[in-house]
Tab-separated table of C-alpha atoms and ligand atoms in Angstrom:
chain	number	residue	atom	x	y	z
A	1	UNK	CA	103.467	107.569	89.661
A	2	UNK	CA	106.498	106.322	88.807
A	3	UNK	CA	106.442	104.982	84.968
A	4	UNK	CA	107.984	101.064	85.051
A	5	UNK	CA	111.693	101.581	85.878
A	6	UNK	CA	113.053	97.502	86.236
A	7	UNK	CA	115.626	96.888	87.553
A	8	UNK	CA	118.605	94.525	87.370
A	9	UNK	CA	118.779	91.025	86.751
A	10	UNK	CA	118.015	88.084	90.428
A	11	UNK	CA	121.651	86.778	89.712
A	12	UNK	CA	123.763	86.633	92.954
A	13	UNK	CA	127.397	88.484	92.566
A	14	UNK	CA	126.375	90.069	89.318
A	15	UNK	CA	125.670	93.117	88.686
A	16	UNK	CA	123.927	92.525	85.441
A	17	UNK	CA	120.749	94.346	84.224
A	18	UNK	CA	117.612	93.051	82.370
A	19	UNK	CA	114.307	93.628	81.397
A	20	UNK	CA	112.823	97.045	80.657
A	21	UNK	CA	113.236	100.182	81.903
A	22	UNK	CA	115.903	101.052	84.443
A	23	UNK	CA	116.831	102.321	88.346
A	24	UNK	CA	116.122	106.031	88.217
A	25	UNK	CA	117.887	108.623	89.479
A	26	UNK	CA	117.139	112.026	90.758
A	27	UNK	CA	120.222	114.505	91.497
A	28	UNK	CA	120.982	114.161	95.565
A	29	UNK	CA	123.354	116.350	96.688
A	30	UNK	CA	125.469	115.326	100.071
A	31	UNK	CA	123.458	113.767	103.032
A	32	UNK	CA	121.054	116.651	103.298
A	33	UNK	CA	118.045	118.138	101.954
A	34	UNK	CA	118.721	116.634	98.259
A	35	UNK	CA	116.597	116.515	95.441
A	36	UNK	CA	112.751	118.543	94.697
A	37	UNK	CA	113.942	122.019	93.794
A	38	UNK	CA	117.373	122.104	95.088
A	39	UNK	CA	118.356	119.464	92.666
A	40	UNK	CA	116.589	121.295	89.908
A	41	UNK	CA	117.898	124.374	90.328
A	42	UNK	CA	121.531	123.230	90.530
A	43	UNK	CA	121.661	120.012	88.370
A	44	UNK	CA	124.617	117.406	89.027
A	45	UNK	CA	126.344	119.945	92.199
A	46	UNK	CA	125.838	118.861	95.665
A	47	UNK	CA	123.420	120.996	97.246
A	48	UNK	CA	123.030	119.910	100.535
A	49	UNK	CA	125.138	120.250	103.418
A	50	UNK	CA	128.217	118.481	103.533
A	51	UNK	CA	128.792	115.855	106.314
A	52	UNK	CA	132.511	116.104	107.749
A	53	UNK	CA	135.127	113.368	108.051
A	54	UNK	CA	134.440	113.174	111.930
A	55	UNK	CA	130.999	112.423	112.226
A	56	UNK	CA	131.491	109.144	112.232
A	57	UNK	CA	134.625	107.993	113.151
A	58	UNK	CA	135.257	104.740	114.713
A	59	UNK	CA	132.888	103.252	112.824
A	60	UNK	CA	132.762	99.934	112.335
A	61	UNK	CA	134.620	99.671	115.600
A	62	UNK	CA	131.126	98.190	117.130
A	63	UNK	CA	129.680	96.097	114.900
A	64	UNK	CA	132.896	95.028	112.764
A	65	UNK	CA	132.312	91.592	111.100
A	66	UNK	CA	128.919	90.352	112.574
A	67	UNK	CA	126.570	92.398	110.462
A	68	UNK	CA	126.153	89.683	108.170
A	69	UNK	CA	123.010	89.468	105.947
A	70	UNK	CA	120.329	88.424	107.587
A	71	UNK	CA	121.816	88.850	111.208
A	72	UNK	CA	120.458	91.531	112.573
A	73	UNK	CA	117.316	90.015	115.171
A	74	UNK	CA	114.061	90.884	114.006
A	75	UNK	CA	115.020	92.432	110.960
A	76	UNK	CA	115.175	89.222	109.004
A	77	UNK	CA	113.232	86.780	111.297
A	78	UNK	CA	109.990	88.980	109.886
A	79	UNK	CA	110.943	88.633	106.171
A	80	UNK	CA	111.331	84.920	106.372
A	81	UNK	CA	107.270	84.580	107.360
A	82	UNK	CA	104.410	86.140	105.918
A	83	UNK	CA	105.454	90.356	106.417
A	84	UNK	CA	103.288	92.184	109.309
A	85	UNK	CA	102.526	95.726	108.877
A	86	UNK	CA	105.946	97.076	107.196
A	87	UNK	CA	108.185	99.000	109.276
A	88	UNK	CA	107.198	103.032	109.638
A	89	UNK	CA	103.519	103.595	108.931
A	90	UNK	CA	102.961	103.791	112.506
A	91	UNK	CA	103.476	106.181	115.097
A	92	UNK	CA	102.491	103.351	118.209
A	93	UNK	CA	103.560	99.784	117.536
A	94	UNK	CA	104.770	97.764	120.699
A	95	UNK	CA	103.748	99.413	122.906
A	96	UNK	CA	106.060	102.517	121.701
A	97	UNK	CA	105.193	105.686	120.924
A	98	UNK	CA	107.070	108.450	119.133
A	99	UNK	CA	106.144	111.813	120.139
A	100	UNK	CA	106.967	114.573	118.776
A	101	UNK	CA	108.339	117.669	121.229
A	102	UNK	CA	108.412	120.308	118.427
A	103	UNK	CA	105.443	121.830	117.071
A	104	UNK	CA	106.209	123.795	114.189
A	105	UNK	CA	108.697	123.479	111.178
A	106	UNK	CA	108.758	126.322	109.031
A	107	UNK	CA	109.915	126.132	105.964
A	108	UNK	CA	113.604	126.780	104.876
A	109	UNK	CA	113.995	127.255	108.908
A	110	UNK	CA	116.879	125.470	111.116
A	111	UNK	CA	114.967	124.258	113.915
A	112	UNK	CA	115.669	122.311	117.373
A	113	UNK	CA	113.618	119.658	116.307
A	114	UNK	CA	112.856	117.458	119.470
A	115	UNK	CA	110.848	114.378	120.162
A	116	UNK	CA	111.021	111.668	122.703
A	117	UNK	CA	109.733	107.633	122.204
A	118	UNK	CA	107.179	106.666	125.098
A	119	UNK	CA	107.752	103.242	126.188
A	120	UNK	CA	105.104	100.965	127.270
A	121	UNK	CA	105.175	101.805	130.718
A	122	UNK	CA	104.524	105.191	129.831
A	123	UNK	CA	107.737	106.691	130.204
A	124	UNK	CA	110.382	108.161	128.080
A	125	UNK	CA	112.424	105.521	126.825
A	126	UNK	CA	116.257	106.270	127.891
A	127	UNK	CA	117.939	103.160	126.946
A	128	UNK	CA	119.136	102.749	123.484
A	129	UNK	CA	121.017	99.528	122.114
A	130	UNK	CA	123.534	100.625	118.929
A	131	UNK	CA	122.703	99.807	115.589
A	132	UNK	CA	124.885	100.373	112.553
A	133	UNK	CA	126.810	103.039	115.059
A	134	UNK	CA	124.020	105.092	116.233
A	135	UNK	CA	121.687	104.632	118.747
A	136	UNK	CA	118.881	106.073	116.708
A	137	UNK	CA	118.601	106.955	113.048
A	138	UNK	CA	116.149	109.914	112.089
A	139	UNK	CA	114.865	110.026	108.697
A	140	UNK	CA	112.904	112.611	106.925
A	141	UNK	CA	111.589	113.003	103.340
A	142	UNK	CA	108.514	114.598	101.636
A	143	UNK	CA	105.654	112.049	100.817
A	144	UNK	CA	106.294	112.911	97.136
A	145	UNK	CA	110.005	111.505	97.333
A	146	UNK	CA	112.064	113.984	97.697
A	147	UNK	CA	114.040	115.968	100.169
A	148	UNK	CA	115.258	112.602	101.955
A	149	UNK	CA	117.716	113.159	105.317
A	150	UNK	CA	119.710	110.501	106.997
A	151	UNK	CA	119.961	112.217	110.121
A	152	UNK	CA	121.457	111.165	113.857
A	153	UNK	CA	119.961	112.830	116.639
A	154	UNK	CA	121.756	113.488	120.024
A	155	UNK	CA	120.593	112.726	123.434
A	156	UNK	CA	120.070	115.428	126.216
A	157	UNK	CA	118.459	113.349	129.381
A	158	UNK	CA	115.534	112.251	130.081
A	159	UNK	CA	114.564	110.019	126.945
A	160	UNK	CA	114.585	113.637	125.070
A	161	UNK	CA	116.947	113.174	121.054
A	162	UNK	CA	117.218	116.137	119.234
A	163	UNK	CA	118.309	117.310	115.869
A	164	UNK	CA	118.906	119.961	113.714
A	165	UNK	CA	116.186	120.416	111.073
A	166	UNK	CA	115.883	122.090	108.247
A	167	UNK	CA	113.750	121.806	105.854
A	168	UNK	CA	113.612	124.057	102.951
A	169	UNK	CA	111.056	123.397	101.360
A	170	UNK	CA	107.134	123.464	101.816
A	171	UNK	CA	105.225	120.085	101.674
A	172	UNK	CA	104.363	116.656	103.837
A	173	UNK	CA	107.020	115.245	105.384
A	174	UNK	CA	107.503	111.716	106.828
A	175	UNK	CA	109.905	111.709	109.654
A	176	UNK	CA	111.150	108.374	110.663
A	177	UNK	CA	112.708	107.375	114.274
A	178	UNK	CA	114.749	103.438	113.317
A	179	UNK	CA	115.671	102.619	116.734
A	180	UNK	CA	115.909	99.336	119.151
A	181	UNK	CA	115.196	100.027	122.536
A	182	UNK	CA	117.779	97.627	125.502
A	183	UNK	CA	116.341	94.115	125.519
A	184	UNK	CA	113.660	94.771	122.841
A	185	UNK	CA	113.681	94.319	119.141
A	186	UNK	CA	114.316	96.749	116.832
A	187	UNK	CA	111.254	98.910	115.336
A	188	UNK	CA	110.796	101.536	113.034
A	189	UNK	CA	107.892	104.247	113.815
A	190	UNK	CA	106.888	107.422	111.682
A	191	UNK	CA	105.467	110.594	111.992
A	192	UNK	CA	104.125	113.284	109.773
A	193	UNK	CA	105.450	116.798	109.345
A	194	UNK	CA	103.787	119.692	108.058
A	195	UNK	CA	105.289	122.403	106.941
A	196	UNK	CA	103.119	125.312	105.586
A	197	UNK	CA	103.690	126.927	102.163
A	198	UNK	CA	102.906	126.540	99.113
A	199	UNK	CA	103.301	123.053	98.185
A	200	UNK	CA	104.472	121.849	94.689
A	201	UNK	CA	104.997	117.906	94.541
A	202	UNK	CA	107.775	116.785	92.441
A	203	UNK	CA	106.574	114.662	89.149
A	204	UNK	CA	107.855	111.802	89.240
A	205	UNK	CA	111.724	110.796	88.701
A	206	UNK	CA	112.614	109.936	85.155
A	207	UNK	CA	113.520	106.507	84.801
A	208	UNK	CA	117.053	106.163	84.209
A	209	UNK	CA	120.031	103.157	85.527
A	210	UNK	CA	122.179	105.503	87.123
A	211	UNK	CA	121.783	108.451	89.643
A	212	UNK	CA	124.784	111.141	89.938
A	213	UNK	CA	125.606	112.719	92.781
A	214	UNK	CA	128.573	115.938	92.210
A	215	UNK	CA	131.149	114.172	90.814
A	216	UNK	CA	129.474	110.655	91.184
A	217	UNK	CA	127.404	108.156	89.551
A	218	UNK	CA	125.901	105.485	91.241
A	219	UNK	CA	125.134	102.333	88.881
A	220	UNK	CA	121.974	100.050	90.099
A	221	UNK	CA	121.614	96.381	89.769
A	222	UNK	CA	119.310	93.631	90.902
A	223	UNK	CA	115.710	92.902	90.937
A	224	UNK	CA	113.145	93.987	93.544
A	225	UNK	CA	111.098	91.338	94.344
A	226	UNK	CA	107.489	91.402	96.157
A	227	UNK	CA	107.966	89.144	99.261
A	228	UNK	CA	111.732	87.593	98.493
A	229	UNK	CA	115.076	89.427	100.186
A	230	UNK	CA	116.435	90.896	96.769
A	231	UNK	CA	120.199	91.568	96.598
A	232	UNK	CA	120.868	94.812	95.232
A	233	UNK	CA	124.491	96.020	94.035
A	234	UNK	CA	125.004	99.414	93.681
A	235	UNK	CA	128.688	100.110	92.013
A	236	UNK	CA	130.152	103.932	92.266
A	237	UNK	CA	132.455	105.981	90.074
A	238	UNK	CA	133.389	108.896	89.724
A	239	UNK	CA	134.681	110.889	87.191
A	240	UNK	CA	133.776	107.394	85.446
A	241	UNK	CA	136.164	105.601	87.226
A	242	UNK	CA	135.113	102.589	89.629
A	243	UNK	CA	135.445	104.307	93.265
A	244	UNK	CA	137.520	101.691	95.282
A	245	UNK	CA	138.862	103.138	98.580
A	246	UNK	CA	135.247	103.978	100.037
A	247	UNK	CA	135.395	104.684	103.540
A	248	UNK	CA	132.907	103.355	106.100
A	249	UNK	CA	129.665	104.769	107.297
A	250	UNK	CA	127.998	103.276	109.815
A	251	UNK	CA	129.737	100.287	110.153
A	252	UNK	CA	129.239	100.219	106.214
A	253	UNK	CA	130.190	100.997	102.745
A	254	UNK	CA	126.861	102.746	101.674
A	255	UNK	CA	123.451	102.863	104.053
A	256	UNK	CA	120.592	101.878	102.108
A	257	UNK	CA	117.092	103.502	102.967
A	258	UNK	CA	114.721	101.766	100.841
A	259	UNK	CA	110.481	103.076	101.063
A	260	UNK	CA	107.684	102.398	99.072
A	261	UNK	CA	105.742	105.301	97.331
A	262	UNK	CA	102.420	105.648	97.719
A	263	UNK	CA	102.677	105.297	101.746
A	264	UNK	CA	106.623	105.657	102.664
A	265	UNK	CA	106.343	101.968	104.129
A	266	UNK	CA	110.004	101.517	105.591
A	267	UNK	CA	111.969	99.030	104.487
A	268	UNK	CA	115.174	97.132	106.325
A	269	UNK	CA	117.993	96.887	103.896
A	270	UNK	CA	120.681	95.165	105.548
A	271	UNK	CA	124.402	95.672	103.845
A	272	UNK	CA	126.402	92.447	102.771
A	273	UNK	CA	129.385	91.845	104.865
A	274	UNK	CA	131.388	95.076	107.073
A	275	UNK	CA	134.272	96.666	106.454
A	276	UNK	CA	137.042	94.775	107.740
A	277	UNK	CA	135.277	91.134	107.633
A	278	UNK	CA	138.236	90.292	105.349
A	279	UNK	CA	135.723	89.806	102.078
A	280	UNK	CA	134.131	93.188	101.586
A	281	UNK	CA	136.147	95.719	99.181
A	282	UNK	CA	135.731	99.466	99.755
A	283	UNK	CA	134.607	99.543	96.356
A	284	UNK	CA	133.055	99.967	94.124
A	285	UNK	CA	130.398	97.492	94.491
A	286	UNK	CA	128.157	97.662	97.749
A	287	UNK	CA	126.036	94.755	98.234
A	288	UNK	CA	122.368	94.455	100.096
A	289	UNK	CA	119.791	92.571	100.930
A	290	UNK	CA	116.288	94.640	100.436
A	291	UNK	CA	113.054	93.025	101.970
A	292	UNK	CA	110.312	94.297	99.575
A	293	UNK	CA	106.731	93.411	101.249
A	294	UNK	CA	104.842	94.140	98.110
A	295	UNK	CA	105.002	94.852	94.028
A	296	UNK	CA	105.311	98.623	93.593
A	297	UNK	CA	107.479	101.478	93.507
A	298	UNK	CA	110.320	102.463	96.043
A	299	UNK	CA	112.892	104.710	96.710
A	300	UNK	CA	115.796	103.887	97.438
A	301	UNK	CA	118.514	106.578	98.885
A	302	UNK	CA	122.120	105.143	99.509
A	303	UNK	CA	123.763	107.217	101.537
A	304	UNK	CA	128.452	106.708	100.914
A	305	UNK	CA	131.823	107.907	102.066
A	306	UNK	CA	134.003	108.859	100.335
A	307	UNK	CA	137.378	111.272	100.089
A	308	UNK	CA	135.466	112.475	103.849
A	309	UNK	CA	131.905	113.003	102.713
A	310	UNK	CA	128.893	111.504	102.565
A	311	UNK	CA	126.760	111.942	99.565
A	312	UNK	CA	123.373	110.439	99.518
A	313	UNK	CA	122.426	108.723	95.770
A	314	UNK	CA	119.076	108.676	95.346
A	315	UNK	CA	116.981	106.469	92.763
A	316	UNK	CA	113.293	105.026	92.187
A	317	UNK	CA	112.361	101.317	91.379
A	318	UNK	CA	109.712	98.546	90.416
A	319	UNK	CA	109.713	95.523	91.766
A	320	UNK	CA	109.914	92.408	89.274
A	321	UNK	CA	107.503	89.759	88.725
A	322	UNK	CA	108.711	86.457	90.845
A	323	UNK	CA	111.337	84.802	88.244
A	324	UNK	CA	110.089	81.609	89.546
A	325	UNK	CA	106.756	82.655	89.626
A	326	UNK	CA	105.811	82.948	93.364
A	327	UNK	CA	102.673	84.047	94.775
A	328	UNK	CA	103.290	87.533	94.808
A	329	UNK	CA	101.787	89.589	91.980
A	330	UNK	CA	103.591	92.175	90.657
A	331	UNK	CA	103.964	94.604	87.642
A	332	UNK	CA	104.011	93.822	84.330
A	333	UNK	CA	106.927	96.455	84.367
A	334	UNK	CA	105.216	97.378	80.654
A	335	UNK	CA	105.149	100.864	81.205
A	336	UNK	CA	102.144	101.835	82.924
A	337	UNK	CA	102.162	103.113	86.609
A	338	UNK	CA	102.365	100.486	89.288
A	339	UNK	CA	101.484	102.905	92.464
A	340	UNK	CA	98.551	101.982	93.150
A	341	UNK	CA	98.592	97.944	94.159
A	342	UNK	CA	95.334	95.958	94.829
B	1	CU	CU1	121.138	106.187	110.444
């Protein structure tokens, strides 16, 4: 659906971009409902709920210095081998199952959305290992890649998670729970959420190499190479000036989620370095390693924190051919749609 949107250069450490069209931006407000109708109605203006500074106070304390790329167990290992089923496509995996307790979410109404993770023994899981400062990351996005929200539910006891959820528009949504049960490998389960009403999918994103969110412009560089770990650099500027005083958010200067267009496979993206490790600067560049399992088009969602507020920049990017001629088939980047892969 999205035209060829090729991202950047495969050159370590360089924010160089070559070849073809570039990444894309939809406008996105601060963390909260973004994209879609909200962005259209007030272009360039933050439309979501701004998240207060206290939300992730102490970020970095849990992780300081040991978030090297690929260090996270499970993720890196999976990428090194032939990728199995990408994360987020299953409601049940490895004996764990995502179980919603809330029946209905109505458009435009705040819902106390509750769910549990059922473990291999059939009981709710109550022990979770902190990852990126949180015990569970809850991502919601509409099937047309709009309306991205990155939330952190609270534990109510008995394995029940609760999160205030407001989906402004009707449509088919996907919700992801990204977590690591105590003593087990991290995993991401996904479930559908239907919001009744008049669903009008957004047209494909307009290709662009930058995304704007409020007064900020985020530039994306780097190639997404199928079957490889790809380095992506996102550079943040405010009012045209590079931002050099980013604040830690979720134990990093940025948090990136990547979703595959067509099935919303959830990709693990690792930040390169962490605040306080002596080598990670607080902007303007944030570096990530993304593990892309196949050719295709991907939505990229960058959460970053500056001046006390978390904002989300939204990109669309298509994969590039492997410059070393690897086995993975990749779209040619000639401007045609590439959502449907063989
Ligand atoms: Cu999170």
